mmCIF file of C-alpha atoms and ligand atoms in Angstrom:
data_model
loop_
_atom_site.group_PDB
_atom_site.id
_atom_site.type_symbol
_atom_site.label_atom_id
_atom_site.label_comp_id
_atom_site.label_asym_id
_atom_site.label_seq_id
_atom_site.Cartn_x
_atom_site.Cartn_y
_atom_site.Cartn_z
ATOM 1 C CA UNK L 1 29.303 -16.177 19.717
ATOM 2 C CA UNK L 2 27.787 -14.737 16.540
ATOM 3 C CA UNK L 3 27.237 -10.981 16.111
ATOM 4 C CA UNK L 4 23.446 -11.373 16.184
ATOM 5 C CA UNK L 5 23.103 -13.600 19.264
ATOM 6 C CA UNK L 6 22.180 -10.779 21.629
ATOM 7 C CA UNK L 7 19.918 -8.888 19.231
ATOM 8 C CA UNK L 8 17.935 -11.486 17.259
ATOM 9 C CA UNK L 9 15.901 -14.496 18.406
ATOM 10 C CA UNK L 10 15.430 -17.348 15.905
ATOM 11 C CA UNK L 11 11.862 -17.754 14.632
ATOM 12 C CA UNK L 12 12.406 -19.995 11.578
ATOM 13 C CA UNK L 13 15.674 -21.914 11.506
ATOM 14 C CA UNK L 14 17.828 -22.263 8.388
ATOM 15 C CA UNK L 15 16.859 -25.977 8.201
ATOM 16 C CA UNK L 16 13.146 -25.172 8.364
ATOM 17 C CA UNK L 17 13.489 -22.487 5.684
ATOM 18 C CA UNK L 18 15.475 -24.750 3.372
ATOM 19 C CA UNK L 19 13.011 -27.635 3.723
ATOM 20 C CA UNK L 20 10.022 -25.435 2.919
ATOM 21 C CA UNK L 21 11.748 -23.693 0.003
ATOM 22 C CA UNK L 22 12.557 -27.127 -1.462
ATOM 23 C CA UNK L 23 8.849 -28.059 -1.235
ATOM 24 C CA UNK L 24 7.810 -24.853 -2.994
ATOM 25 C CA UNK L 25 10.397 -25.457 -5.728
ATOM 26 C CA UNK L 26 9.079 -28.987 -6.273
ATOM 27 C CA UNK L 27 5.511 -27.667 -6.523
ATOM 28 C CA UNK L 28 6.535 -25.008 -9.076
ATOM 29 C CA UNK L 29 8.407 -27.676 -11.072
ATOM 30 C CA UNK L 30 5.180 -29.708 -11.276
ATOM 31 C CA UNK L 31 2.946 -26.742 -12.100
ATOM 32 C CA UNK L 32 5.074 -25.285 -14.923
ATOM 33 C CA UNK L 33 6.011 -28.374 -16.945
ATOM 34 C CA UNK L 34 6.388 -27.398 -20.626
ATOM 35 C CA UNK L 35 5.964 -23.673 -19.922
ATOM 36 C CA UNK L 36 8.312 -20.702 -20.307
ATOM 37 C CA UNK L 37 8.709 -19.530 -16.713
ATOM 38 C CA UNK L 38 10.389 -16.375 -15.408
ATOM 39 C CA UNK L 39 10.970 -15.817 -11.697
ATOM 40 C CA UNK L 40 10.940 -12.101 -10.855
ATOM 41 C CA UNK L 41 12.662 -11.384 -7.550
ATOM 42 C CA UNK L 42 11.786 -8.159 -5.764
ATOM 43 C CA UNK L 43 14.902 -6.476 -4.386
ATOM 44 C CA UNK L 44 16.418 -6.523 -2.015
ATOM 45 C CA UNK L 45 14.464 -8.635 0.424
ATOM 46 C CA UNK L 46 13.715 -11.605 -1.820
ATOM 47 C CA UNK L 47 17.218 -12.349 -3.096
ATOM 48 C CA UNK L 48 18.052 -15.195 -0.702
ATOM 49 C CA UNK L 49 14.630 -16.791 -1.157
ATOM 50 C CA UNK L 50 14.834 -16.281 -4.940
ATOM 51 C CA UNK L 51 18.207 -17.949 -5.391
ATOM 52 C CA UNK L 52 17.364 -20.896 -3.116
ATOM 53 C CA UNK L 53 13.944 -21.353 -4.711
ATOM 54 C CA UNK L 54 15.362 -21.195 -8.241
ATOM 55 C CA UNK L 55 17.806 -24.004 -7.416
ATOM 56 C CA UNK L 56 14.862 -26.220 -6.497
ATOM 57 C CA UNK L 57 12.972 -25.578 -9.743
ATOM 58 C CA UNK L 58 13.903 -28.320 -12.176
ATOM 59 C CA UNK L 59 12.982 -26.389 -15.334
ATOM 60 C CA UNK L 60 14.852 -24.098 -17.781
ATOM 61 C CA UNK L 61 13.615 -20.887 -16.142
ATOM 62 C CA UNK L 62 14.823 -17.335 -16.639
ATOM 63 C CA UNK L 63 15.299 -14.896 -13.773
ATOM 64 C CA UNK L 64 14.761 -11.163 -13.462
ATOM 65 C CA UNK L 65 15.073 -8.648 -10.653
ATOM 66 C CA UNK L 66 12.915 -5.647 -9.965
ATOM 67 C CA UNK L 67 13.603 -2.970 -7.379
ATOM 68 C CA UNK L 68 10.740 -1.169 -5.687
ATOM 69 C CA UNK L 69 10.510 1.200 -2.785
ATOM 70 C CA UNK L 70 7.400 2.208 -0.879
ATOM 71 C CA UNK L 71 6.808 5.743 0.215
ATOM 72 C CA UNK L 72 6.487 5.834 3.986
ATOM 73 C CA UNK L 73 3.744 7.755 5.733
ATOM 74 C CA UNK L 74 4.957 7.655 9.339
ATOM 75 C CA UNK L 75 6.159 4.099 9.984
ATOM 76 C CA UNK L 76 3.767 2.474 7.518
ATOM 77 C CA UNK L 77 3.814 2.162 3.777
ATOM 78 C CA UNK L 78 1.338 4.469 2.052
ATOM 79 C CA UNK L 79 0.883 2.010 -0.781
ATOM 80 C CA UNK L 80 2.535 4.399 -3.197
ATOM 81 C CA UNK L 81 5.272 2.324 -4.749
ATOM 82 C CA UNK L 82 8.117 3.535 -6.940
ATOM 83 C CA UNK L 83 10.105 1.325 -9.319
ATOM 84 C CA UNK L 84 13.796 1.881 -8.572
ATOM 85 C CA UNK L 85 15.097 -0.732 -11.013
ATOM 86 C CA UNK L 86 13.067 -2.251 -13.816
ATOM 87 C CA UNK L 87 13.155 -5.593 -15.645
ATOM 88 C CA UNK L 88 15.621 -6.012 -18.483
ATOM 89 C CA UNK L 89 13.294 -8.041 -20.747
ATOM 90 C CA UNK L 90 9.687 -7.797 -21.948
ATOM 91 C CA UNK L 91 7.319 -10.190 -20.148
ATOM 92 C CA UNK L 92 4.799 -10.356 -22.995
ATOM 93 C CA UNK L 93 3.539 -13.943 -23.386
ATOM 94 C CA UNK L 94 5.681 -15.341 -20.560
ATOM 95 C CA UNK L 95 4.518 -17.139 -17.434
ATOM 96 C CA UNK L 96 5.826 -15.180 -14.460
ATOM 97 C CA UNK L 97 6.028 -15.705 -10.729
ATOM 98 C CA UNK L 98 6.674 -12.645 -8.582
ATOM 99 C CA UNK L 99 8.968 -13.685 -5.722
ATOM 100 C CA UNK L 100 8.683 -11.605 -2.519
ATOM 101 C CA UNK L 101 10.154 -11.853 0.971
ATOM 102 C CA UNK L 102 7.037 -10.916 2.903
ATOM 103 C CA UNK L 103 3.492 -9.760 2.263
ATOM 104 C CA UNK L 104 2.528 -7.402 5.040
ATOM 105 C CA UNK L 105 -0.198 -4.887 4.112
ATOM 106 C CA UNK L 106 -0.263 -6.334 0.577
ATOM 107 C CA UNK L 107 0.017 -2.866 -0.981
ATOM 108 C CA UNK L 108 3.386 -3.499 -2.639
ATOM 109 C CA UNK L 109 2.152 -6.761 -4.185
ATOM 110 C CA UNK L 110 -1.064 -5.114 -5.381
ATOM 111 C CA UNK L 111 1.053 -2.521 -7.199
ATOM 112 C CA UNK L 112 3.332 -5.199 -8.669
ATOM 113 C CA UNK L 113 0.407 -7.299 -9.917
ATOM 114 C CA UNK L 114 -1.091 -4.284 -11.668
ATOM 115 C CA UNK L 115 2.256 -3.193 -13.095
ATOM 116 C CA UNK L 116 3.234 -6.625 -14.401
ATOM 117 C CA UNK L 117 -0.293 -7.379 -15.594
ATOM 118 C CA UNK L 118 -0.044 -4.347 -17.889
ATOM 119 C CA UNK L 119 2.931 -5.993 -19.656
ATOM 120 C CA UNK L 120 0.640 -8.778 -20.920
ATOM 121 C CA UNK L 121 2.347 -11.902 -19.583
ATOM 122 C CA UNK L 122 0.672 -15.266 -20.255
ATOM 123 C CA UNK L 123 0.081 -15.578 -16.471
ATOM 124 C CA UNK L 124 1.200 -13.986 -13.199
ATOM 125 C CA UNK L 125 1.441 -15.830 -9.893
ATOM 126 C CA UNK L 126 2.797 -14.838 -6.497
ATOM 127 C CA UNK L 127 5.347 -16.603 -4.318
ATOM 128 C CA UNK L 128 6.192 -15.204 -0.892
ATOM 129 C CA UNK L 129 8.357 -16.617 1.842
ATOM 130 C CA UNK L 130 6.268 -15.036 4.601
ATOM 131 C CA UNK L 131 2.773 -13.650 5.081
ATOM 132 C CA UNK L 132 1.500 -11.533 7.982
ATOM 133 C CA UNK L 133 -2.247 -11.851 7.415
ATOM 134 C CA UNK L 134 -3.185 -9.807 10.490
ATOM 135 C CA UNK L 135 -1.768 -6.704 8.790
ATOM 136 C CA UNK L 136 -3.424 -7.127 5.373
ATOM 137 C CA UNK L 137 -5.051 -4.000 3.953
ATOM 138 C CA UNK L 138 -5.804 -5.461 0.538
ATOM 139 C CA UNK L 139 -6.524 -9.030 -0.499
ATOM 140 C CA UNK L 140 -3.772 -10.562 -2.592
ATOM 141 C CA UNK L 141 -3.938 -14.106 -3.909
ATOM 142 C CA UNK L 142 -0.792 -15.974 -2.837
ATOM 143 C CA UNK L 143 -0.050 -19.047 -4.932
ATOM 144 C CA UNK L 144 3.131 -20.254 -3.200
ATOM 145 C CA UNK L 145 3.570 -19.407 0.466
ATOM 146 C CA UNK L 146 6.410 -20.391 2.779
ATOM 147 C CA UNK L 147 5.097 -19.553 6.244
ATOM 148 C CA UNK L 148 2.314 -17.559 7.863
ATOM 149 C CA UNK L 149 3.665 -15.529 10.789
ATOM 150 C CA UNK L 150 2.184 -13.379 13.516
ATOM 151 C CA UNK L 151 2.574 -9.615 13.570
ATOM 152 C CA UNK L 152 6.234 -9.365 14.624
ATOM 153 C CA UNK L 153 8.991 -7.446 12.874
ATOM 154 C CA UNK L 154 11.316 -10.052 11.409
ATOM 155 C CA UNK L 155 14.825 -9.943 9.980
ATOM 156 C CA UNK L 156 17.192 -12.313 8.232
ATOM 157 C CA UNK L 157 17.251 -14.435 5.067
ATOM 158 C CA UNK L 158 16.946 -11.203 3.055
ATOM 159 C CA UNK L 159 14.787 -9.185 5.436
ATOM 160 C CA UNK L 160 16.420 -6.129 6.968
ATOM 161 C CA UNK L 161 16.249 -3.712 9.850
ATOM 162 C CA UNK L 162 17.879 -0.469 8.700
ATOM 163 C CA UNK L 163 19.532 -2.437 5.845
ATOM 164 C CA UNK L 164 21.225 -4.800 8.302
ATOM 165 C CA UNK L 165 20.638 -8.482 9.223
ATOM 166 C CA UNK L 166 19.781 -9.569 5.652
ATOM 167 C CA UNK L 167 22.669 -12.053 5.743
ATOM 168 C CA UNK L 168 21.363 -14.177 8.632
ATOM 169 C CA UNK L 169 20.659 -17.720 7.385
ATOM 170 C CA UNK L 170 17.460 -17.854 9.491
ATOM 171 C CA UNK L 171 14.441 -15.599 10.058
ATOM 172 C CA UNK L 172 14.396 -14.022 13.502
ATOM 173 C CA UNK L 173 12.713 -11.435 15.664
ATOM 174 C CA UNK L 174 14.551 -8.407 17.049
ATOM 175 C CA UNK L 175 14.966 -8.764 20.808
ATOM 176 C CA UNK L 176 13.387 -5.883 22.684
ATOM 177 C CA UNK L 177 14.807 -6.699 26.143
HETATM 178 P P1 LIG N 1 3.617 -4.405 2.180
HETATM 179 O O1 LIG N 1 3.442 -3.486 0.990
HETATM 180 O O2 LIG N 1 3.088 -3.739 3.425
HETATM 181 O O3 LIG N 1 3.025 -5.776 1.989
HETATM 182 O O4 LIG N 1 5.139 -4.454 2.467
HETATM 183 C C1 LIG N 1 5.985 -5.327 1.944
HETATM 184 C C2 LIG N 1 7.414 -4.887 2.245
HETATM 185 O O5 LIG N 1 7.583 -4.319 3.561
HETATM 186 C C3 LIG N 1 8.280 -6.119 2.248
HETATM 187 O O6 LIG N 1 8.738 -6.424 0.954
HETATM 188 C C4 LIG N 1 9.395 -5.735 3.207
HETATM 189 O O7 LIG N 1 10.412 -5.063 2.505
HETATM 190 C C5 LIG N 1 8.763 -4.777 4.182
HETATM 191 N N1 LIG N 1 8.410 -5.474 5.457
HETATM 192 C C6 LIG N 1 7.188 -5.753 5.918
HETATM 193 N N2 LIG N 1 7.227 -6.404 7.100
HETATM 194 C C7 LIG N 1 8.542 -6.564 7.397
HETATM 195 C C8 LIG N 1 9.259 -7.205 8.498
HETATM 196 O O8 LIG N 1 8.696 -7.761 9.453
HETATM 197 N N3 LIG N 1 10.617 -7.157 8.415
HETATM 198 C C9 LIG N 1 11.291 -6.563 7.384
HETATM 199 N N4 LIG N 1 10.662 -5.974 6.354
HETATM 200 C C10 LIG N 1 9.299 -5.964 6.345
#
């Protein structure tokens, strides 16, 4: 029995995640032929998605990481985002894809689009593994989307609950019973 069996119910299996990530990688490979592409993973939640996605992109990409944290007002993000770890290279003139784990209210992605846009890249697109559209507070254009999910708190494949459960190979829902 695995440590998570009693606490987490599988929503998206490892096989389902891997198949979809491979499709997204193939699409990105097609879309960025002949272009200088940088994947920017947002820590920590996107790291599993980022590394799997990157292995399905058949192009000489570069990779960067950016750490952000949202200020909490009660249980919800206030939309005020702080950069905790910045990129190591200038993005001027590069094609970039921001790689996120989940777009919930959209406030973090709105901040990231404005922040990266100010660095004058050639283009900025958004890839997210998950979207919870019922919770959106701002409209964000998503160019590469893994799965649309209902409004449940999910963990695994990078997503955490109190910093735990990121290492599950699947996405699951915390059991409340
Ligand atoms: P947003 O600014 O509300 O779109 O929040 C995005 C961030 O909130 C994500 O990058 C996650 O870190 C976190 N988040 C939102 N929903 C969940 C969830 O269901 N499980 C784990 N983290 C979540």
